[in-house]
């Protein structure tokens, strides 16, 4: 009898774990997806180590709403298209909502399928061009106001040990790394912080005409972002189809300044439940 009870207890435990995984999978697919910021392309809006939940209800659902499960340590790489590829290809969404200019959006890279997070700058039909570092939308420059500098320590950051680029280079290890900071106001009145490091090729671009059903994204750390200014055929993002949107980033839950989110002693006390602008 004891053996039967023990066996029954193990079976109940297995069922509980399976049910919990199913519930977590449904929750992640339909409502909120966790996302950890791996790079500095969205500074200073988002820092390396920020942990947030992506609101999947904001834009409705497509094949991209299915989660990708990537665990390199055990060779696990299940892509959203592996699970929901049957829904791919028509560039539509179920219960679809329209993203707004200025939204911070998580989307699937059109070629690699990896999750990216950038700010929505160009809507379908828009003409976007960057001239002398200033974004022009349909021929009109956006409003930009100087806002001092963004200062951080010149040291390796996050699990990838990425060292920040600085407008005041050369900066020694542990020194103050600065970037010029501005407040950018888009045509719909939304404002957000952007950073400038220096003059480079991406500060002057061609005119991009955003195709129907696609969007144009840029990182807030303008000189350190692979985004829609670069074709996805050569490693950039290019134009992003509507169906590739995963959700909107609204709030940072917490932030870790160390190599792992588990290192609670490195959590940034001023970023708990911080709204994303």
PDB file of C-alpha atoms in Angstrom:
ATOM      1  CA  UNK A   1       0.000   0.000   0.000  1.00  0.00           C
ATOM      2  CA  UNK A   2       2.859   2.377   0.820  1.00  0.00           C
ATOM      3  CA  UNK A   3       4.389   1.727  -2.604  1.00  0.00           C
ATOM      4  CA  UNK A   4       1.071   2.462  -4.312  1.00  0.00           C
ATOM      5  CA  UNK A   5       0.753   5.713  -2.351  1.00  0.00           C
ATOM      6  CA  UNK A   6       4.311   6.687  -3.200  1.00  0.00           C
ATOM      7  CA  UNK A   7       3.742   5.956  -6.889  1.00  0.00           C
ATOM      8  CA  UNK A   8       0.517   7.938  -6.834  1.00  0.00           C
ATOM      9  CA  UNK A   9       2.294  10.872  -5.203  1.00  0.00           C
ATOM     10  CA  UNK A  10       4.968  10.918  -7.900  1.00  0.00           C
ATOM     11  CA  UNK A  11       2.316  10.806 -10.618  1.00  0.00           C
ATOM     12  CA  UNK A  12       0.436  13.698  -8.997  1.00  0.00           C
ATOM     13  CA  UNK A  13       3.663  15.707  -8.843  1.00  0.00           C
ATOM     14  CA  UNK A  14       4.330  15.081 -12.541  1.00  0.00           C
ATOM     15  CA  UNK A  15       0.782  16.150 -13.445  1.00  0.00           C
ATOM     16  CA  UNK A  16       1.132  19.298 -11.357  1.00  0.00           C
ATOM     17  CA  UNK A  17       4.369  20.227 -13.137  1.00  0.00           C
ATOM     18  CA  UNK A  18       2.830  19.553 -16.563  1.00  0.00           C
ATOM     19  CA  UNK A  19      -0.244  21.648 -15.739  1.00  0.00           C
ATOM     20  CA  UNK A  20       1.947  24.460 -14.430  1.00  0.00           C
ATOM     21  CA  UNK A  21       4.024  24.434 -17.619  1.00  0.00           C
ATOM     22  CA  UNK A  22       0.888  24.467 -19.771  1.00  0.00           C
ATOM     23  CA  UNK A  23      -0.582  27.386 -17.823  1.00  0.00           C
ATOM     24  CA  UNK A  24       2.727  29.264 -18.053  1.00  0.00           C
ATOM     25  CA  UNK A  25       2.866  28.582 -21.794  1.00  0.00           C
ATOM     26  CA  UNK A  26      -0.667  29.868 -22.351  1.00  0.00           C
ATOM     27  CA  UNK A  27       0.036  32.943 -20.184  1.00  0.00           C
ATOM     28  CA  UNK A  28       3.226  33.723 -22.108  1.00  0.00           C
ATOM     29  CA  UNK A  29       1.582  33.167 -25.483  1.00  0.00           C
ATOM     30  CA  UNK A  30      -1.546  35.227 -24.860  1.00  0.00           C
ATOM     31  CA  UNK A  31      -0.757  37.900 -22.302  1.00  0.00           C
ATOM     32  CA  UNK A  32       2.781  38.817 -21.265  1.00  0.00           C
ATOM     33  CA  UNK A  33       6.229  37.681 -22.390  1.00  0.00           C
ATOM     34  CA  UNK A  34       9.323  38.247 -20.246  1.00  0.00           C
ATOM     35  CA  UNK A  35      12.182  40.086 -21.934  1.00  0.00           C
ATOM     36  CA  UNK A  36      15.657  40.862 -20.625  1.00  0.00           C
ATOM     37  CA  UNK A  37      17.584  43.708 -22.287  1.00  0.00           C
ATOM     38  CA  UNK A  38      20.882  42.251 -23.598  1.00  0.00           C
ATOM     39  CA  UNK A  39      22.469  45.287 -25.283  1.00  0.00           C
ATOM     40  CA  UNK A  40      22.741  49.064 -25.068  1.00  0.00           C
ATOM     41  CA  UNK A  41      20.860  49.980 -28.259  1.00  0.00           C
ATOM     42  CA  UNK A  42      17.942  51.521 -26.297  1.00  0.00           C
ATOM     43  CA  UNK A  43      19.897  53.518 -23.707  1.00  0.00           C
ATOM     44  CA  UNK A  44      19.041  55.486 -21.741  1.00  0.00           C
ATOM     45  CA  UNK A  45      15.383  54.436 -21.971  1.00  0.00           C
ATOM     46  CA  UNK A  46      16.372  50.820 -21.385  1.00  0.00           C
ATOM     47  CA  UNK A  47      19.632  49.689 -19.799  1.00  0.00           C
ATOM     48  CA  UNK A  48      21.472  46.395 -20.150  1.00  0.00           C
ATOM     49  CA  UNK A  49      19.954  44.147 -17.488  1.00  0.00           C
ATOM     50  CA  UNK A  50      16.465  45.680 -17.428  1.00  0.00           C
ATOM     51  CA  UNK A  51      13.809  42.975 -17.029  1.00  0.00           C
ATOM     52  CA  UNK A  52      10.333  43.668 -18.348  1.00  0.00           C
ATOM     53  CA  UNK A  53       7.134  42.006 -19.482  1.00  0.00           C
ATOM     54  CA  UNK A  54       5.912  42.616 -23.028  1.00  0.00           C
ATOM     55  CA  UNK A  55       2.187  43.323 -23.378  1.00  0.00           C
ATOM     56  CA  UNK A  56       1.053  40.909 -26.101  1.00  0.00           C
ATOM     57  CA  UNK A  57      -2.557  42.073 -25.963  1.00  0.00           C
ATOM     58  CA  UNK A  58      -1.640  45.533 -27.287  1.00  0.00           C
ATOM     59  CA  UNK A  59      -1.449  44.538 -30.962  1.00  0.00           C
ATOM     60  CA  UNK A  60      -3.367  41.265 -31.071  1.00  0.00           C
ATOM     61  CA  UNK A  61      -1.933  37.916 -32.098  1.00  0.00           C
ATOM     62  CA  UNK A  62      -0.025  36.367 -34.987  1.00  0.00           C
ATOM     63  CA  UNK A  63       2.370  33.463 -35.431  1.00  0.00           C
ATOM     64  CA  UNK A  64       5.008  35.629 -33.694  1.00  0.00           C
ATOM     65  CA  UNK A  65       2.949  35.493 -30.476  1.00  0.00           C
ATOM     66  CA  UNK A  66       4.068  31.900 -29.975  1.00  0.00           C
ATOM     67  CA  UNK A  67       7.144  31.787 -27.750  1.00  0.00           C
ATOM     68  CA  UNK A  68      10.642  30.911 -28.886  1.00  0.00           C
ATOM     69  CA  UNK A  69      12.415  28.591 -26.452  1.00  0.00           C
ATOM     70  CA  UNK A  70      16.202  28.909 -26.640  1.00  0.00           C
ATOM     71  CA  UNK A  71      18.492  27.162 -24.138  1.00  0.00           C
ATOM     72  CA  UNK A  72      21.986  27.019 -25.700  1.00  0.00           C
ATOM     73  CA  UNK A  73      23.409  25.018 -22.786  1.00  0.00           C
ATOM     74  CA  UNK A  74      21.316  21.986 -23.727  1.00  0.00           C
ATOM     75  CA  UNK A  75      21.057  22.681 -27.450  1.00  0.00           C
ATOM     76  CA  UNK A  76      17.370  23.612 -27.272  1.00  0.00           C
ATOM     77  CA  UNK A  77      16.273  26.032 -30.014  1.00  0.00           C
ATOM     78  CA  UNK A  78      12.528  25.980 -30.681  1.00  0.00           C
ATOM     79  CA  UNK A  79      11.445  28.918 -32.798  1.00  0.00           C
ATOM     80  CA  UNK A  80       7.984  30.509 -32.841  1.00  0.00           C
ATOM     81  CA  UNK A  81       7.708  29.497 -36.494  1.00  0.00           C
ATOM     82  CA  UNK A  82       8.301  25.864 -35.480  1.00  0.00           C
ATOM     83  CA  UNK A  83       5.227  25.996 -33.250  1.00  0.00           C
ATOM     84  CA  UNK A  84       2.972  28.382 -35.171  1.00  0.00           C
ATOM     85  CA  UNK A  85       4.454  28.561 -38.656  1.00  0.00           C
ATOM     86  CA  UNK A  86       1.120  27.476 -40.068  1.00  0.00           C
ATOM     87  CA  UNK A  87      -0.171  31.000 -39.304  1.00  0.00           C
ATOM     88  CA  UNK A  88       2.749  32.779 -41.008  1.00  0.00           C
ATOM     89  CA  UNK A  89       2.685  34.507 -44.364  1.00  0.00           C
ATOM     90  CA  UNK A  90      -0.472  36.625 -44.634  1.00  0.00           C
ATOM     91  CA  UNK A  91       0.784  39.604 -42.537  1.00  0.00           C
ATOM     92  CA  UNK A  92      -2.448  39.790 -40.540  1.00  0.00           C
ATOM     93  CA  UNK A  93      -3.297  39.478 -36.860  1.00  0.00           C
ATOM     94  CA  UNK A  94      -6.143  38.154 -34.755  1.00  0.00           C
ATOM     95  CA  UNK A  95      -7.767  40.943 -32.671  1.00  0.00           C
ATOM     96  CA  UNK A  96      -5.167  43.221 -34.262  1.00  0.00           C
ATOM     97  CA  UNK A  97      -4.434  46.619 -32.780  1.00  0.00           C
ATOM     98  CA  UNK A  98      -2.495  49.403 -34.498  1.00  0.00           C
ATOM     99  CA  UNK A  99       0.861  50.355 -32.956  1.00  0.00           C
ATOM    100  CA  UNK A 100       1.419  54.040 -32.341  1.00  0.00           C
ATOM    101  CA  UNK A 101       4.422  56.080 -33.371  1.00  0.00           C
ATOM    102  CA  UNK A 102       6.802  56.230 -30.416  1.00  0.00           C
ATOM    103  CA  UNK A 103       5.832  52.837 -28.948  1.00  0.00           C
ATOM    104  CA  UNK A 104       8.697  50.687 -27.678  1.00  0.00           C
ATOM    105  CA  UNK A 105       8.059  47.382 -29.401  1.00  0.00           C
ATOM    106  CA  UNK A 106       9.429  43.840 -29.231  1.00  0.00           C
ATOM    107  CA  UNK A 107       9.359  42.142 -32.627  1.00  0.00           C
ATOM    108  CA  UNK A 108      10.839  39.215 -34.496  1.00  0.00           C
ATOM    109  CA  UNK A 109      13.757  40.025 -36.796  1.00  0.00           C
ATOM    110  CA  UNK A 110      12.464  39.456 -40.354  1.00  0.00           C
ATOM    111  CA  UNK A 111      15.413  37.188 -41.240  1.00  0.00           C
ATOM    112  CA  UNK A 112      16.907  35.649 -38.097  1.00  0.00           C
ATOM    113  CA  UNK A 113      13.663  35.356 -36.114  1.00  0.00           C
ATOM    114  CA  UNK A 114      15.398  36.591 -32.950  1.00  0.00           C
ATOM    115  CA  UNK A 115      13.530  39.003 -30.674  1.00  0.00           C
ATOM    116  CA  UNK A 116      14.512  42.683 -30.992  1.00  0.00           C
ATOM    117  CA  UNK A 117      13.328  45.742 -29.072  1.00  0.00           C
ATOM    118  CA  UNK A 118      13.310  49.210 -30.676  1.00  0.00           C
ATOM    119  CA  UNK A 119      11.204  52.357 -30.906  1.00  0.00           C
ATOM    120  CA  UNK A 120       8.584  52.717 -33.644  1.00  0.00           C
ATOM    121  CA  UNK A 121       9.470  55.750 -35.782  1.00  0.00           C
ATOM    122  CA  UNK A 122       7.887  55.154 -39.191  1.00  0.00           C
ATOM    123  CA  UNK A 123       4.337  54.008 -40.025  1.00  0.00           C
ATOM    124  CA  UNK A 124       3.172  52.453 -43.313  1.00  0.00           C
ATOM    125  CA  UNK A 125       3.472  54.988 -46.140  1.00  0.00           C
ATOM    126  CA  UNK A 126       5.865  57.296 -44.248  1.00  0.00           C
ATOM    127  CA  UNK A 127       9.065  58.613 -45.758  1.00  0.00           C
ATOM    128  CA  UNK A 128      11.900  58.477 -43.227  1.00  0.00           C
ATOM    129  CA  UNK A 129      15.348  60.005 -43.594  1.00  0.00           C
ATOM    130  CA  UNK A 130      18.155  60.866 -41.180  1.00  0.00           C
ATOM    131  CA  UNK A 131      20.127  64.005 -42.028  1.00  0.00           C
ATOM    132  CA  UNK A 132      23.007  65.190 -39.830  1.00  0.00           C
ATOM    133  CA  UNK A 133      21.712  62.873 -37.093  1.00  0.00           C
ATOM    134  CA  UNK A 134      18.205  64.364 -37.150  1.00  0.00           C
ATOM    135  CA  UNK A 135      15.206  62.239 -38.092  1.00  0.00           C
ATOM    136  CA  UNK A 136      12.956  63.637 -40.823  1.00  0.00           C
ATOM    137  CA  UNK A 137       9.442  62.221 -41.198  1.00  0.00           C
ATOM    138  CA  UNK A 138       7.694  62.996 -44.473  1.00  0.00           C
ATOM    139  CA  UNK A 139      10.166  65.784 -45.128  1.00  0.00           C
ATOM    140  CA  UNK A 140       9.778  67.483 -41.737  1.00  0.00           C
ATOM    141  CA  UNK A 141      12.516  67.291 -39.062  1.00  0.00           C
ATOM    142  CA  UNK A 142      11.410  66.101 -35.642  1.00  0.00           C
ATOM    143  CA  UNK A 143      11.795  68.463 -32.704  1.00  0.00           C
ATOM    144  CA  UNK A 144      14.950  67.834 -30.662  1.00  0.00           C
ATOM    145  CA  UNK A 145      15.929  69.618 -27.430  1.00  0.00           C
ATOM    146  CA  UNK A 146      19.348  69.267 -25.710  1.00  0.00           C
ATOM    147  CA  UNK A 147      19.099  67.556 -22.303  1.00  0.00           C
ATOM    148  CA  UNK A 148      22.642  67.414 -20.954  1.00  0.00           C
ATOM    149  CA  UNK A 149      24.579  64.153 -20.968  1.00  0.00           C
ATOM    150  CA  UNK A 150      24.015  60.524 -20.085  1.00  0.00           C
ATOM    151  CA  UNK A 151      26.855  59.349 -17.835  1.00  0.00           C
ATOM    152  CA  UNK A 152      27.821  55.766 -17.075  1.00  0.00           C
ATOM    153  CA  UNK A 153      30.907  53.871 -15.953  1.00  0.00           C
ATOM    154  CA  UNK A 154      33.310  52.773 -18.679  1.00  0.00           C
ATOM    155  CA  UNK A 155      33.352  49.067 -17.887  1.00  0.00           C
ATOM    156  CA  UNK A 156      32.074  45.749 -19.241  1.00  0.00           C
ATOM    157  CA  UNK A 157      28.311  45.388 -18.796  1.00  0.00           C
ATOM    158  CA  UNK A 158      25.905  42.442 -18.614  1.00  0.00           C
ATOM    159  CA  UNK A 159      26.471  38.752 -19.428  1.00  0.00           C
ATOM    160  CA  UNK A 160      28.014  39.650 -22.800  1.00  0.00           C
ATOM    161  CA  UNK A 161      30.478  42.014 -21.090  1.00  0.00           C
ATOM    162  CA  UNK A 162      29.776  44.811 -23.554  1.00  0.00           C
ATOM    163  CA  UNK A 163      31.803  47.973 -23.064  1.00  0.00           C
ATOM    164  CA  UNK A 164      29.905  51.221 -23.767  1.00  0.00           C
ATOM    165  CA  UNK A 165      30.947  53.629 -26.487  1.00  0.00           C
ATOM    166  CA  UNK A 166      31.579  57.179 -25.299  1.00  0.00           C
ATOM    167  CA  UNK A 167      31.411  60.604 -26.933  1.00  0.00           C
ATOM    168  CA  UNK A 168      34.318  61.661 -24.710  1.00  0.00           C
ATOM    169  CA  UNK A 169      36.631  58.783 -25.690  1.00  0.00           C
ATOM    170  CA  UNK A 170      39.279  57.809 -24.889  1.00  0.00           C
ATOM    171  CA  UNK A 171      38.020  56.917 -21.411  1.00  0.00           C
ATOM    172  CA  UNK A 172      40.000  54.618 -19.147  1.00  0.00           C
ATOM    173  CA  UNK A 173      38.518  51.617 -17.353  1.00  0.00           C
ATOM    174  CA  UNK A 174      36.210  52.829 -14.584  1.00  0.00           C
ATOM    175  CA  UNK A 175      36.098  56.384 -15.910  1.00  0.00           C
ATOM    176  CA  UNK A 176      32.995  58.431 -16.717  1.00  0.00           C
ATOM    177  CA  UNK A 177      31.636  57.558 -20.144  1.00  0.00           C
ATOM    178  CA  UNK A 178      29.450  60.337 -21.560  1.00  0.00           C
ATOM    179  CA  UNK A 179      26.957  60.587 -24.402  1.00  0.00           C
ATOM    180  CA  UNK A 180      25.075  63.664 -25.544  1.00  0.00           C
ATOM    181  CA  UNK A 181      21.429  63.455 -24.517  1.00  0.00           C
ATOM    182  CA  UNK A 182      18.407  64.981 -26.258  1.00  0.00           C
ATOM    183  CA  UNK A 183      14.630  64.900 -25.928  1.00  0.00           C
ATOM    184  CA  UNK A 184      13.046  63.938 -29.248  1.00  0.00           C
ATOM    185  CA  UNK A 185       9.389  64.807 -29.890  1.00  0.00           C
ATOM    186  CA  UNK A 186       7.596  62.927 -32.663  1.00  0.00           C
ATOM    187  CA  UNK A 187       4.743  64.367 -34.797  1.00  0.00           C
ATOM    188  CA  UNK A 188       2.076  62.808 -32.562  1.00  0.00           C
ATOM    189  CA  UNK A 189       3.475  64.634 -29.520  1.00  0.00           C
ATOM    190  CA  UNK A 190       5.214  61.690 -27.812  1.00  0.00           C
ATOM    191  CA  UNK A 191       8.625  62.537 -26.360  1.00  0.00           C
ATOM    192  CA  UNK A 192      11.529  60.362 -25.308  1.00  0.00           C
ATOM    193  CA  UNK A 193      15.256  60.503 -24.653  1.00  0.00           C
ATOM    194  CA  UNK A 194      17.820  59.764 -27.372  1.00  0.00           C
ATOM    195  CA  UNK A 195      21.627  59.615 -27.207  1.00  0.00           C
ATOM    196  CA  UNK A 196      24.377  60.740 -29.573  1.00  0.00           C
ATOM    197  CA  UNK A 197      27.949  59.460 -29.540  1.00  0.00           C
ATOM    198  CA  UNK A 198      29.463  61.116 -32.605  1.00  0.00           C
ATOM    199  CA  UNK A 199      29.245  61.503 -36.360  1.00  0.00           C
ATOM    200  CA  UNK A 200      28.996  58.300 -38.377  1.00  0.00           C
ATOM    201  CA  UNK A 201      27.476  56.906 -41.563  1.00  0.00           C
ATOM    202  CA  UNK A 202      24.041  56.189 -40.065  1.00  0.00           C
ATOM    203  CA  UNK A 203      23.642  59.927 -39.303  1.00  0.00           C
ATOM    204  CA  UNK A 204      22.957  60.543 -42.997  1.00  0.00           C
ATOM    205  CA  UNK A 205      20.754  58.095 -44.848  1.00  0.00           C
ATOM    206  CA  UNK A 206      18.720  57.684 -47.979  1.00  0.00           C
ATOM    207  CA  UNK A 207      14.973  58.283 -47.953  1.00  0.00           C
ATOM    208  CA  UNK A 208      13.136  55.149 -46.777  1.00  0.00           C
ATOM    209  CA  UNK A 209       9.528  54.739 -47.916  1.00  0.00           C
ATOM    210  CA  UNK A 210       7.811  52.376 -45.476  1.00  0.00           C
ATOM    211  CA  UNK A 211       5.775  49.756 -47.383  1.00  0.00           C
ATOM    212  CA  UNK A 212       2.138  49.009 -46.574  1.00  0.00           C
ATOM    213  CA  UNK A 213       1.826  46.621 -43.651  1.00  0.00           C
ATOM    214  CA  UNK A 214       5.366  47.356 -42.410  1.00  0.00           C
ATOM    215  CA  UNK A 215       7.068  49.562 -39.807  1.00  0.00           C
ATOM    216  CA  UNK A 216      10.358  51.421 -39.381  1.00  0.00           C
ATOM    217  CA  UNK A 217      12.212  51.091 -36.065  1.00  0.00           C
ATOM    218  CA  UNK A 218      15.210  52.844 -34.500  1.00  0.00           C
ATOM    219  CA  UNK A 219      17.126  52.449 -31.254  1.00  0.00           C
ATOM    220  CA  UNK A 220      17.215  55.383 -28.821  1.00  0.00           C
ATOM    221  CA  UNK A 221      21.013  55.024 -28.579  1.00  0.00           C
ATOM    222  CA  UNK A 222      21.169  56.191 -32.177  1.00  0.00           C
ATOM    223  CA  UNK A 223      24.867  55.571 -32.872  1.00  0.00           C
ATOM    224  CA  UNK A 224      24.872  52.107 -31.304  1.00  0.00           C
ATOM    225  CA  UNK A 225      21.818  50.410 -32.826  1.00  0.00           C
ATOM    226  CA  UNK A 226      21.293  47.923 -35.635  1.00  0.00           C
ATOM    227  CA  UNK A 227      17.817  48.928 -36.809  1.00  0.00           C
ATOM    228  CA  UNK A 228      15.672  49.765 -39.843  1.00  0.00           C
ATOM    229  CA  UNK A 229      18.332  52.108 -41.229  1.00  0.00           C
ATOM    230  CA  UNK A 230      20.221  48.978 -42.295  1.00  0.00           C
ATOM    231  CA  UNK A 231      18.736  46.379 -44.644  1.00  0.00           C
ATOM    232  CA  UNK A 232      17.975  43.011 -43.062  1.00  0.00           C
ATOM    233  CA  UNK A 233      19.900  41.451 -45.933  1.00  0.00           C
ATOM    234  CA  UNK A 234      23.156  42.779 -44.480  1.00  0.00           C
ATOM    235  CA  UNK A 235      22.477  42.221 -40.798  1.00  0.00           C
ATOM    236  CA  UNK A 236      20.166  45.108 -39.978  1.00  0.00           C
ATOM    237  CA  UNK A 237      16.448  45.082 -39.294  1.00  0.00           C
ATOM    238  CA  UNK A 238      14.998  46.747 -42.401  1.00  0.00           C
ATOM    239  CA  UNK A 239      11.229  47.130 -42.631  1.00  0.00           C
ATOM    240  CA  UNK A 240       9.340  44.951 -40.119  1.00  0.00           C
ATOM    241  CA  UNK A 241       6.064  43.253 -41.180  1.00  0.00           C
ATOM    242  CA  UNK A 242       2.959  43.786 -39.050  1.00  0.00           C
ATOM    243  CA  UNK A 243       2.752  40.074 -38.258  1.00  0.00           C
ATOM    244  CA  UNK A 244       6.265  40.130 -36.752  1.00  0.00           C
ATOM    245  CA  UNK A 245       5.244  42.408 -33.870  1.00  0.00           C
ATOM    246  CA  UNK A 246       5.188  40.586 -30.531  1.00  0.00           C
ATOM    247  CA  UNK A 247       4.015  43.291 -28.165  1.00  0.00           C
ATOM    248  CA  UNK A 248       4.543  46.654 -26.496  1.00  0.00           C
ATOM    249  CA  UNK A 249       6.999  47.261 -23.665  1.00  0.00           C
ATOM    250  CA  UNK A 250       5.234  49.367 -21.023  1.00  0.00           C
ATOM    251  CA  UNK A 251       7.073  48.933 -17.726  1.00  0.00           C
ATOM    252  CA  UNK A 252      10.390  47.713 -16.319  1.00  0.00           C
ATOM    253  CA  UNK A 253       9.848  45.234 -13.476  1.00  0.00           C
ATOM    254  CA  UNK A 254      13.387  45.358 -12.101  1.00  0.00           C
ATOM    255  CA  UNK A 255      16.931  45.848 -13.349  1.00  0.00           C
ATOM    256  CA  UNK A 256      20.237  44.116 -12.684  1.00  0.00           C
ATOM    257  CA  UNK A 257      23.548  45.868 -13.212  1.00  0.00           C
ATOM    258  CA  UNK A 258      25.527  42.625 -12.936  1.00  0.00           C
ATOM    259  CA  UNK A 259      26.153  39.546 -15.057  1.00  0.00           C
ATOM    260  CA  UNK A 260      22.914  37.837 -14.040  1.00  0.00           C
ATOM    261  CA  UNK A 261      19.430  38.869 -12.992  1.00  0.00           C
ATOM    262  CA  UNK A 262      19.839  36.429 -10.106  1.00  0.00           C
ATOM    263  CA  UNK A 263      22.558  38.595  -8.545  1.00  0.00           C
ATOM    264  CA  UNK A 264      20.063  40.541  -6.436  1.00  0.00           C
ATOM    265  CA  UNK A 265      22.810  42.663  -4.849  1.00  0.00           C
ATOM    266  CA  UNK A 266      23.364  44.269  -8.276  1.00  0.00           C
ATOM    267  CA  UNK A 267      19.701  45.263  -8.772  1.00  0.00           C
ATOM    268  CA  UNK A 268      19.161  48.955  -9.496  1.00  0.00           C
ATOM    269  CA  UNK A 269      16.892  50.352  -6.802  1.00  0.00           C
ATOM    270  CA  UNK A 270      15.566  53.238  -8.916  1.00  0.00           C
ATOM    271  CA  UNK A 271      14.179  51.060 -11.736  1.00  0.00           C
ATOM    272  CA  UNK A 272      11.591  48.858  -9.986  1.00  0.00           C
ATOM    273  CA  UNK A 273       8.230  49.102 -11.832  1.00  0.00           C
ATOM    274  CA  UNK A 274       9.534  52.049 -13.852  1.00  0.00           C
ATOM    275  CA  UNK A 275       7.280  53.155 -16.726  1.00  0.00           C
ATOM    276  CA  UNK A 276       8.760  53.180 -20.232  1.00  0.00           C
ATOM    277  CA  UNK A 277       8.407  56.423 -22.179  1.00  0.00           C
TER     278      UNK A 277
END
